[in-house]
Coordinates of N, CA and C in Angstrom, one line a residue:
X196 N 0.9 -1.2 0.0 CA 0.0 0.0 0.0 C 0.9 1.2 0.0
X197 N 0.7 2.1 -0.9 CA 1.6 3.3 -1.0 C 1.1 4.3 0.0
X198 N 2.1 5.2 0.4 CA 1.7 6.3 1.4 C 0.6 7.2 0.9
X199 N 0.5 7.3 -0.4 CA -0.6 8.2 -0.9 C -1.9 7.5 -1.1
X200 N -1.9 6.2 -0.7 CA -3.2 5.5 -0.9 C -4.2 5.9 0.2
X201 N -5.4 6.1 -0.2 CA -6.5 6.4 0.7 C -7.6 5.4 0.6
X202 N -8.0 4.9 1.7 CA -9.2 4.1 1.7 C -10.4 4.9 1.4
X203 N -11.3 4.4 0.6 CA -12.5 5.1 0.2 C -13.4 5.2 1.4
X204 N -13.8 6.4 1.7 CA -14.7 6.7 2.8 C -16.1 6.8 2.2
X205 N -17.0 6.0 2.6 CA -18.4 6.1 2.1 C -19.0 7.5 2.4
X206 N -19.6 8.1 1.4 CA -20.2 9.4 1.5 C -21.5 9.2 2.3
X207 N -21.7 10.2 3.1 CA -23.0 10.2 3.9 C -24.2 10.3 2.9
X208 N -25.1 9.5 3.1 CA -26.3 9.6 2.2 C -27.0 10.9 2.4
X209 N -27.3 11.6 1.3 CA -28.0 12.8 1.3 C -29.5 12.6 1.7
X210 N -30.1 13.4 2.5 CA -31.5 13.2 2.8 C -32.3 13.3 1.6
X211 N -33.3 12.5 1.5 CA -34.1 12.6 0.3 C -34.9 13.9 0.2
X212 N -35.0 14.3 -1.0 CA -35.8 15.6 -1.2 C -37.2 15.3 -0.8
X213 N -37.8 16.2 -0.1 CA -39.3 16.0 0.2 C -40.1 16.0 -1.1
X214 N -40.9 15.0 -1.1 CA -41.8 14.9 -2.3 C -43.2 15.5 -2.1
X215 N -43.5 15.5 -0.8 CA -44.9 16.1 -0.5 C -44.8 17.6 -0.3
X216 N -45.6 18.3 -1.1 CA -45.6 19.8 -1.0 C -45.8 20.3 0.5
X217 N -46.7 19.6 1.2 CA -46.9 20.0 2.6 C -45.6 19.8 3.4
X218 N -44.9 18.8 3.2 CA -43.6 18.6 3.9 C -42.6 19.7 3.5
X219 N -42.6 20.1 2.3 CA -41.7 21.2 1.8 C -42.1 22.5 2.5
X220 N -43.4 22.8 2.6 CA -43.8 24.0 3.3 C -43.4 24.0 4.7
X221 N -43.5 22.8 5.3 CA -43.1 22.6 6.8 C -41.6 23.0 6.9
X222 N -40.8 22.4 6.1 CA -39.4 22.7 6.2 C -39.0 24.2 6.0
X223 N -39.7 24.8 5.0 CA -39.5 26.2 4.7 C -39.9 27.0 6.0
X224 N -41.0 26.7 6.5 CA -41.5 27.4 7.7 C -40.6 27.2 8.9
X225 N -40.0 26.0 9.0 CA -39.1 25.7 10.2 C -37.8 26.5 10.0
X226 N -37.3 26.6 8.8 CA -36.1 27.4 8.5 C -36.3 28.8 8.8
X227 N -37.5 29.3 8.4 CA -37.8 30.8 8.6 C -37.9 31.0 10.1
X228 N -38.5 30.1 10.9 CA -38.6 30.3 12.3 C -37.2 30.2 13.0
X229 N -36.3 29.3 12.5 CA -35.0 29.3 13.1 C -34.3 30.6 12.8
X230 N -34.4 31.2 11.7 CA -33.7 32.4 11.4 C -34.3 33.5 12.2
X231 N -35.6 33.5 12.5 CA -36.2 34.5 13.3 C -35.7 34.4 14.8
X232 N -35.7 33.1 15.2 CA -35.2 32.9 16.6 C -33.7 33.4 16.8
X233 N -32.9 33.1 15.8 CA -31.5 33.5 15.8 C -31.4 35.1 15.9
X234 N -32.2 35.7 15.0 CA -32.2 37.2 15.0 C -32.7 37.7 16.4
X235 N -33.7 37.1 17.0 CA -34.2 37.5 18.3 C -33.1 37.4 19.3
X236 N -32.4 36.2 19.3 CA -31.4 36.0 20.3 C -30.3 37.0 20.2
X237 N -29.9 37.4 18.9 CA -28.9 38.4 18.7 C -29.4 39.8 19.3
X238 N -30.6 40.1 19.1 CA -31.2 41.4 19.6 C -31.1 41.4 21.1
X239 N -31.5 40.3 21.7 CA -31.5 40.2 23.2 C -30.1 40.4 23.7
X240 N -29.1 39.7 23.1 CA -27.7 39.8 23.5 C -27.2 41.2 23.4
X241 N -27.6 41.9 22.3 CA -27.2 43.3 22.1 C -27.8 44.2 23.1
X242 N -29.1 44.0 23.4 CA -29.8 44.8 24.5 C -29.2 44.6 25.8
X243 N -28.7 43.4 26.1 CA -28.1 43.0 27.4 C -26.7 43.5 27.6
X244 N -26.1 44.0 26.5 CA -24.7 44.5 26.5 C -24.7 46.0 26.8
X245 N -24.2 46.4 28.0 CA -24.2 47.8 28.3 C -23.4 48.6 27.4
X246 N -23.8 49.9 27.2 CA -23.0 50.8 26.4 C -22.0 51.4 27.4
X247 N -20.8 50.8 27.3 CA -19.7 51.3 28.2 C -18.4 51.2 27.5
X248 N -17.4 51.9 28.0 CA -16.1 51.9 27.3 C -15.5 50.5 27.3
X249 N -14.7 50.2 26.3 CA -14.1 49.0 26.2 C -12.6 49.2 26.2
X250 N -11.8 48.3 26.8 CA -10.4 48.3 26.7 C -10.0 48.0 25.2
X251 N -8.9 48.7 24.7 CA -8.5 48.5 23.3 C -8.0 47.1 23.1
X252 N -8.4 46.4 22.1 CA -7.9 45.1 21.8 C -6.4 45.2 21.3
X253 N -6.1 46.3 20.6 CA -4.7 46.5 20.2 C -4.3 47.9 20.7
X254 N -3.4 48.0 21.6 CA -3.0 49.3 22.2 C -1.8 49.2 23.0
X255 N -1.2 50.3 23.3 CA 0.0 50.3 24.2 C -0.4 50.0 25.6
X256 N 0.7 50.0 26.4 CA 0.5 49.6 27.8 C -0.4 50.6 28.6
X257 N -0.2 51.9 28.4 CA -1.0 52.9 29.1 C -2.5 52.8 28.7
X258 N -2.7 52.7 27.4 CA -4.1 52.7 26.9 C -4.8 51.4 27.4
X259 N -4.1 50.3 27.4 CA -4.7 49.0 27.8 C -5.0 49.1 29.3
X260 N -4.1 49.5 30.2 CA -4.3 49.6 31.6 C -5.5 50.6 31.9
X261 N -5.4 51.8 31.4 CA -6.5 52.7 31.6 C -7.8 52.3 31.1
X262 N -7.8 51.7 29.9 CA -9.0 51.2 29.2 C -9.7 50.1 30.0
X263 N -8.9 49.2 30.5 CA -9.4 48.1 31.3 C -10.0 48.6 32.6
X264 N -9.4 49.5 33.3 CA -9.9 50.0 34.5 C -11.2 50.8 34.2
X265 N -11.3 51.6 33.2 CA -12.5 52.3 32.8 C -13.6 51.4 32.5
X266 N -13.3 50.3 31.8 CA -14.4 49.3 31.5 C -15.0 48.7 32.7
X267 N -14.1 48.4 33.7 CA -14.6 47.8 34.9 C -15.4 48.8 35.8
X268 N -14.9 50.0 35.8 CA -15.7 51.1 36.6 C -17.1 51.2 36.0
X269 N -17.2 51.2 34.7 CA -18.5 51.4 34.0 C -19.3 50.1 34.3
X270 N -18.7 49.0 34.4 CA -19.5 47.7 34.7 C -20.1 47.8 36.1
X271 N -19.3 48.4 37.1 CA -19.8 48.6 38.4 C -21.1 49.4 38.4
X272 N -21.1 50.5 37.7 CA -22.2 51.4 37.6 C -23.4 50.7 36.9
X273 N -23.1 50.0 35.9 CA -24.2 49.3 35.1 C -24.8 48.2 36.0
X274 N -24.1 47.5 36.8 CA -24.6 46.4 37.6 C -25.6 46.8 38.6
X275 N -25.5 48.1 39.1 CA -26.4 48.5 40.2 C -27.5 49.4 39.7
X276 N -27.5 49.6 38.4 CA -28.5 50.5 37.8 C -29.9 49.9 38.0
X277 N -30.8 50.8 38.4 CA -32.2 50.4 38.6 C -32.6 49.8 39.9
X278 N -31.6 49.5 40.8 CA -32.0 49.0 42.1 C -32.5 50.1 43.0
X279 N -33.4 49.8 43.8 CA -34.0 50.7 44.8 C -33.0 50.9 46.0
X280 N -33.2 51.9 46.8 CA -32.4 52.1 48.0 C -32.5 50.9 48.9
X281 N -33.8 50.4 49.0 CA -34.0 49.2 49.9 C -33.3 48.0 49.4
X282 N -33.3 47.8 48.1 CA -32.6 46.6 47.5 C -31.1 46.7 47.7
X283 N -30.6 47.9 47.4 CA -29.2 48.2 47.5 C -28.6 48.1 48.9
X284 N -29.5 48.2 49.9 CA -29.1 48.2 51.3 C -29.3 46.8 52.0
X285 N -29.8 45.8 51.2 CA -30.0 44.5 51.8 C -28.7 43.8 52.1
X286 N -28.7 43.0 53.2 CA -27.6 42.2 53.5 C -28.0 40.7 53.2
X287 N -27.4 40.2 52.1 CA -27.7 39.0 51.6 C -26.7 37.9 51.9
X288 N -25.6 38.3 52.5 CA -24.6 37.3 52.9 C -24.3 37.4 54.4
X289 N -23.5 36.6 55.0 CA -23.2 36.6 56.4 C -22.5 37.9 56.9
X290 N -21.8 38.6 56.1 CA -21.1 39.8 56.5 C -22.0 41.0 56.3
X291 N -21.4 42.2 56.5 CA -22.2 43.4 56.4 C -22.2 43.9 54.9
X292 N -21.8 43.1 54.0 CA -21.7 43.5 52.6 C -23.0 43.8 52.0
X293 N -23.1 44.9 51.4 CA -24.3 45.4 50.6 C -23.9 46.0 49.3
X294 N -24.8 46.3 48.4 CA -24.5 47.0 47.2 C -24.0 48.4 47.5
X295 N -24.7 49.1 48.3 CA -24.2 50.5 48.7 C -22.9 50.4 49.4
X296 N -22.7 49.5 50.3 CA -21.4 49.3 51.0 C -20.3 49.0 50.0
X297 N -20.6 48.3 49.0 CA -19.6 48.0 48.0 C -19.1 49.3 47.3
X298 N -20.1 50.1 46.9 CA -19.8 51.4 46.3 C -19.0 52.3 47.2
X299 N -19.3 52.3 48.5 CA -18.6 53.1 49.5 C -17.2 52.6 49.5
X300 N -17.0 51.3 49.6 CA -15.6 50.8 49.7 C -14.8 51.1 48.4
X301 N -15.4 51.0 47.3 CA -14.7 51.2 46.0 C -14.3 52.7 45.9
X302 N -15.2 53.6 46.4 CA -14.9 55.0 46.4 C -13.7 55.3 47.3
X303 N -13.7 54.8 48.5 CA -12.6 55.0 49.4 C -11.3 54.4 48.8
X304 N -11.4 53.2 48.1 CA -10.2 52.6 47.5 C -9.6 53.5 46.4
X305 N -10.5 54.1 45.6 CA -10.0 55.0 44.6 C -9.3 56.2 45.2
X306 N -9.9 56.7 46.3 CA -9.3 57.9 46.9 C -8.0 57.6 47.6
X307 N -7.9 56.4 48.2 CA -6.6 56.0 48.8 C -5.5 55.9 47.8
X308 N -5.7 55.1 46.8 CA -4.6 54.8 45.9 C -4.2 56.0 45.0
X309 N -5.2 56.8 44.6 CA -4.9 57.8 43.6 C -4.7 59.2 44.2
X310 N -5.4 59.4 45.3 CA -5.2 60.7 46.0 C -4.1 60.6 47.1
X311 N -4.2 59.7 48.0 CA -3.3 59.5 49.1 C -1.9 59.1 48.6
X312 N -1.9 58.1 47.7 CA -0.6 57.5 47.2 C -0.1 58.3 46.0
X313 N -0.8 58.3 44.9 CA -0.3 59.1 43.7 C -0.2 60.5 44.0
X314 N -1.2 61.1 44.6 CA -1.3 62.6 44.8 C -0.5 63.0 46.1
X315 N -0.2 62.1 47.0 CA 0.5 62.4 48.2 C -0.3 63.4 49.1
X316 N -1.6 63.3 49.0 CA -2.4 64.2 49.9 C -2.4 63.8 51.3
X317 N -2.4 64.7 52.3 CA -2.5 64.3 53.7 C -3.8 63.6 53.9
X318 N -3.8 62.7 54.9 CA -5.0 61.9 55.1 C -6.3 62.7 55.3
X319 N -6.1 63.8 56.0 CA -7.3 64.7 56.3 C -7.8 65.4 55.0
X320 N -7.0 65.4 53.9 CA -7.4 66.0 52.7 C -7.8 65.0 51.6
X321 N -7.7 63.8 51.9 CA -7.9 62.8 50.8 C -9.4 62.8 50.4
X322 N -10.3 63.0 51.4 CA -11.7 63.1 51.1 C -12.5 61.8 51.3
X323 N -11.9 60.9 52.2 CA -12.7 59.8 52.6 C -14.0 60.2 53.2
X324 N -15.0 59.5 52.8 CA -16.4 59.9 53.3 C -16.8 59.0 54.4
X325 N -16.3 57.7 54.4 CA -16.7 56.8 55.4 C -15.6 56.2 56.2
X326 N -14.4 56.0 55.6 CA -13.3 55.3 56.3 C -12.4 56.3 57.0
X327 N -13.0 57.0 58.0 CA -12.2 58.0 58.8 C -11.2 57.2 59.7
X328 N -10.0 57.8 59.8 CA -9.0 57.2 60.6 C -8.7 55.7 60.3
X329 N -8.9 55.4 59.0 CA -8.6 54.1 58.4 C -9.5 53.0 59.1
X330 N -10.7 53.4 59.5 CA -11.6 52.4 60.1 C -12.3 51.7 58.9
X331 N -11.7 50.5 58.5 CA -12.2 49.8 57.4 C -13.7 49.4 57.5
X332 N -14.1 49.1 58.7 CA -15.4 48.6 58.9 C -16.5 49.7 58.6
X333 N -16.0 51.0 58.8 CA -17.0 52.1 58.5 C -17.4 52.1 57.1
X334 N -16.6 51.6 56.2 CA -16.9 51.6 54.7 C -18.2 50.8 54.5
X335 N -18.5 49.8 55.3 CA -19.6 48.9 55.0 C -20.8 49.3 55.9
X336 N -20.7 50.3 56.8 CA -21.8 50.7 57.6 C -22.7 51.6 56.8
X337 N -24.0 51.4 56.9 CA -25.0 52.2 56.2 C -25.7 53.1 57.1
X338 N -25.9 54.3 56.6 CA -26.7 55.3 57.3 C -28.2 54.9 57.2
X339 N -29.0 55.4 58.1 CA -30.4 55.0 58.1 C -31.1 55.5 56.8
X340 N -30.6 56.6 56.2 CA -31.1 57.1 55.0 C -30.2 56.8 53.8
X341 N -29.5 55.7 53.8 CA -28.6 55.3 52.8 C -29.2 55.4 51.4
X342 N -28.5 56.0 50.5 CA -29.1 56.2 49.1 C -28.1 55.7 48.1
X343 N -28.6 54.9 47.2 CA -27.8 54.3 46.1 C -27.4 55.4 45.2
X344 N -28.2 56.4 44.9 CA -27.8 57.5 44.0 C -26.7 58.3 44.6
X345 N -26.7 58.6 45.9 CA -25.6 59.3 46.5 C -24.4 58.5 46.5
X346 N -24.5 57.2 46.7 CA -23.3 56.4 46.7 C -22.7 56.4 45.3
X347 N -23.5 56.3 44.3 CA -23.0 56.3 42.9 C -22.4 57.6 42.6
X348 N -23.0 58.7 43.0 CA -22.4 60.1 42.7 C -21.0 60.2 43.4
X349 N -20.9 59.7 44.7 CA -19.7 59.8 45.4 C -18.6 58.9 44.7
X350 N -19.0 57.7 44.2 CA -18.1 56.9 43.4 C -17.6 57.6 42.2
X351 N -18.5 58.3 41.5 CA -18.1 59.1 40.3 C -17.2 60.2 40.6
X352 N -17.4 60.9 41.7 CA -16.5 61.9 42.2 C -15.1 61.4 42.5
X353 N -15.1 60.2 43.1 CA -13.8 59.6 43.4 C -13.0 59.2 42.1
X354 N -13.8 58.7 41.1 CA -13.2 58.3 39.9 C -12.6 59.5 39.1
X355 N -13.4 60.6 39.2 CA -12.9 61.9 38.5 C -11.6 62.4 39.1
X356 N -11.5 62.3 40.4 CA -10.3 62.7 41.1 C -9.1 61.8 40.7
X357 N -9.4 60.5 40.6 CA -8.4 59.5 40.2 C -7.9 59.8 38.8
X358 N -8.8 60.1 37.9 CA -8.4 60.4 36.5 C -7.4 61.6 36.5
X359 N -7.8 62.6 37.3 CA -7.0 63.8 37.4 C -5.5 63.5 37.8
X360 N -5.4 62.6 38.8 CA -4.1 62.2 39.3 C -3.3 61.4 38.3
X361 N -4.0 60.8 37.4 CA -3.3 59.9 36.4 C -2.8 60.6 35.2
X362 N -3.2 61.8 35.0 CA -2.9 62.6 33.8 C -1.3 62.7 33.7
X363 N -0.8 62.2 32.6 CA 0.6 62.4 32.4 C 1.6 61.6 33.2
X364 N 1.0 60.7 34.0 CA 1.9 59.9 34.9 C 2.5 58.7 34.1
X365 N 3.8 58.5 34.3 CA 4.6 57.4 33.7 C 4.3 56.2 34.5
X366 N 4.0 55.0 33.8 CA 3.8 53.8 34.6 C 5.0 53.4 35.4
X367 N 6.2 53.8 35.0 CA 7.4 53.5 35.8 C 7.7 54.4 37.0
X368 N 6.9 55.4 37.1 CA 7.1 56.4 38.2 C 6.9 55.6 39.5
X369 N 7.9 55.9 40.5 CA 7.8 55.2 41.7 C 7.2 56.0 42.8
X370 N 6.4 55.4 43.6 CA 5.6 56.1 44.7 C 5.9 55.4 46.0
X371 N 5.8 56.2 47.1 CA 6.0 55.6 48.4 C 4.7 55.5 49.1
X372 N 4.4 54.2 49.5 CA 3.2 53.9 50.3 C 3.6 53.3 51.6
X373 N 3.8 54.2 52.6 CA 4.3 53.7 53.9 C 5.8 53.4 53.7
X374 N 6.2 52.2 54.2 CA 7.6 51.8 54.0 C 8.0 51.2 52.7
X375 N 6.9 51.0 51.8 CA 7.1 50.3 50.6 C 7.2 51.3 49.4
X376 N 7.8 50.9 48.3 CA 7.8 51.7 47.1 C 7.1 50.9 46.0
X377 N 6.2 51.5 45.3 CA 5.5 50.9 44.2 C 5.5 51.8 43.0
X378 N 5.1 51.3 41.9 CA 5.0 52.1 40.7 C 3.6 52.4 40.4
X379 N 3.4 53.4 39.5 CA 2.1 53.8 39.0 C 1.5 52.6 38.3
X380 N 2.3 51.8 37.6 CA 1.8 50.6 37.0 C 1.2 49.6 38.0
X381 N 1.9 49.4 39.1 CA 1.4 48.5 40.1 C 0.0 49.0 40.7
X382 N -0.1 50.3 40.9 CA -1.4 50.8 41.4 C -2.5 50.6 40.4
X383 N -2.2 50.8 39.1 CA -3.3 50.6 38.1 C -3.7 49.1 38.1
X384 N -2.7 48.2 38.1 CA -3.0 46.8 38.1 C -3.8 46.4 39.3
X385 N -3.4 46.9 40.5 CA -4.0 46.6 41.7 C -5.5 47.1 41.7
X386 N -5.7 48.3 41.1 CA -7.1 48.8 41.1 C -7.9 48.0 40.1
X387 N -7.3 47.5 39.0 CA -8.0 46.6 38.1 C -8.5 45.4 38.8
X388 N -7.6 44.8 39.5 CA -7.9 43.5 40.3 C -9.0 43.8 41.3
X389 N -8.8 44.9 42.0 CA -9.8 45.3 43.1 C -11.2 45.5 42.5
X390 N -11.3 46.3 41.5 CA -12.6 46.6 40.9 C -13.2 45.3 40.3
X391 N -12.4 44.5 39.6 CA -12.9 43.3 39.0 C -13.4 42.3 40.1
X392 N -12.7 42.2 41.2 CA -13.2 41.3 42.3 C -14.5 41.8 42.8
X393 N -14.7 43.1 43.0 CA -16.0 43.5 43.5 C -17.1 43.5 42.5
X394 N -16.7 43.6 41.2 CA -17.7 43.5 40.1 C -18.3 42.1 40.2
X395 N -17.5 41.1 40.4 CA -17.9 39.7 40.5 C -18.8 39.5 41.7
X396 N -18.5 40.2 42.8 CA -19.4 40.1 44.0 C -20.7 40.7 43.8
X397 N -20.7 41.8 43.0 CA -21.9 42.5 42.7 C -22.8 41.6 41.8
X398 N -22.2 40.8 40.9 CA -22.9 39.9 40.1 C -23.8 39.0 41.0
X399 N -23.2 38.5 42.1 CA -24.0 37.6 43.0 C -25.1 38.4 43.7
X400 N -24.7 39.6 44.3 CA -25.7 40.3 45.0 C -26.9 40.7 44.2
X401 N -26.6 41.2 43.0 CA -27.8 41.7 42.1 C -28.6 40.5 41.6
X402 N -28.0 39.4 41.4 CA -28.8 38.2 41.0 C -29.7 37.8 42.1
X403 N -29.1 37.8 43.3 CA -30.0 37.4 44.5 C -31.1 38.4 44.7
X404 N -30.8 39.7 44.3 CA -31.8 40.8 44.6 C -33.0 40.7 43.6
X405 N -32.7 40.7 42.3 CA -33.8 40.8 41.3 C -33.6 39.8 40.1
X406 N -32.7 38.9 40.3 CA -32.5 37.9 39.2 C -31.7 38.3 38.0
X407 N -31.2 39.5 38.0 CA -30.5 39.9 36.8 C -29.1 39.2 36.7
X408 N -28.7 38.9 35.5 CA -27.4 38.4 35.2 C -26.8 39.1 34.0
X409 N -25.6 38.9 33.8 CA -24.9 39.6 32.7 C -23.5 39.8 32.9
X410 N -22.8 40.2 31.8 CA -21.4 40.4 31.9 C -21.1 41.6 32.7

């Protein structure tokens, strides 16, 4: 048997052409329905995809880091959209974690890394709203009149201040955080990881609250 020899593979039998006009009409209708179903599924997927910034698929280091963080920040805002104050204040796990508490924590985290560390602001000028004197538990405590809209606005204010601190900063620039030295690059990667982790936690909280799911 030569190396070029091929055993003949029997061809799959082609389905017989429908002979009954009613059967042909049925197949045409089924194909049309499948195409309609596929189009509907695409529309649902498009509607479920939030209009938010995306990290560049092809870009430099700075554009990729900044773009990824912006995409995650927008995901946080999208995940809590439409919840009531009561829903956003519910404790659905064993800890004090709530949707509003998560936003409070993220706002303080933005302020710490970008204002206290990058901006070298004194602690009293950083603008912490809840975590006074580095009381981490205070971030998760809710006021009696806790408001999701106020928490979202505060998160947006913290993000705006972070962006201002990042303007023109070189990823290799070294920063002192207590006894340790870190780079701007490290801070960006840390904030990407921090925001992504809490976005995943919000996935669980919001699904438990109203059943919503999504990227």
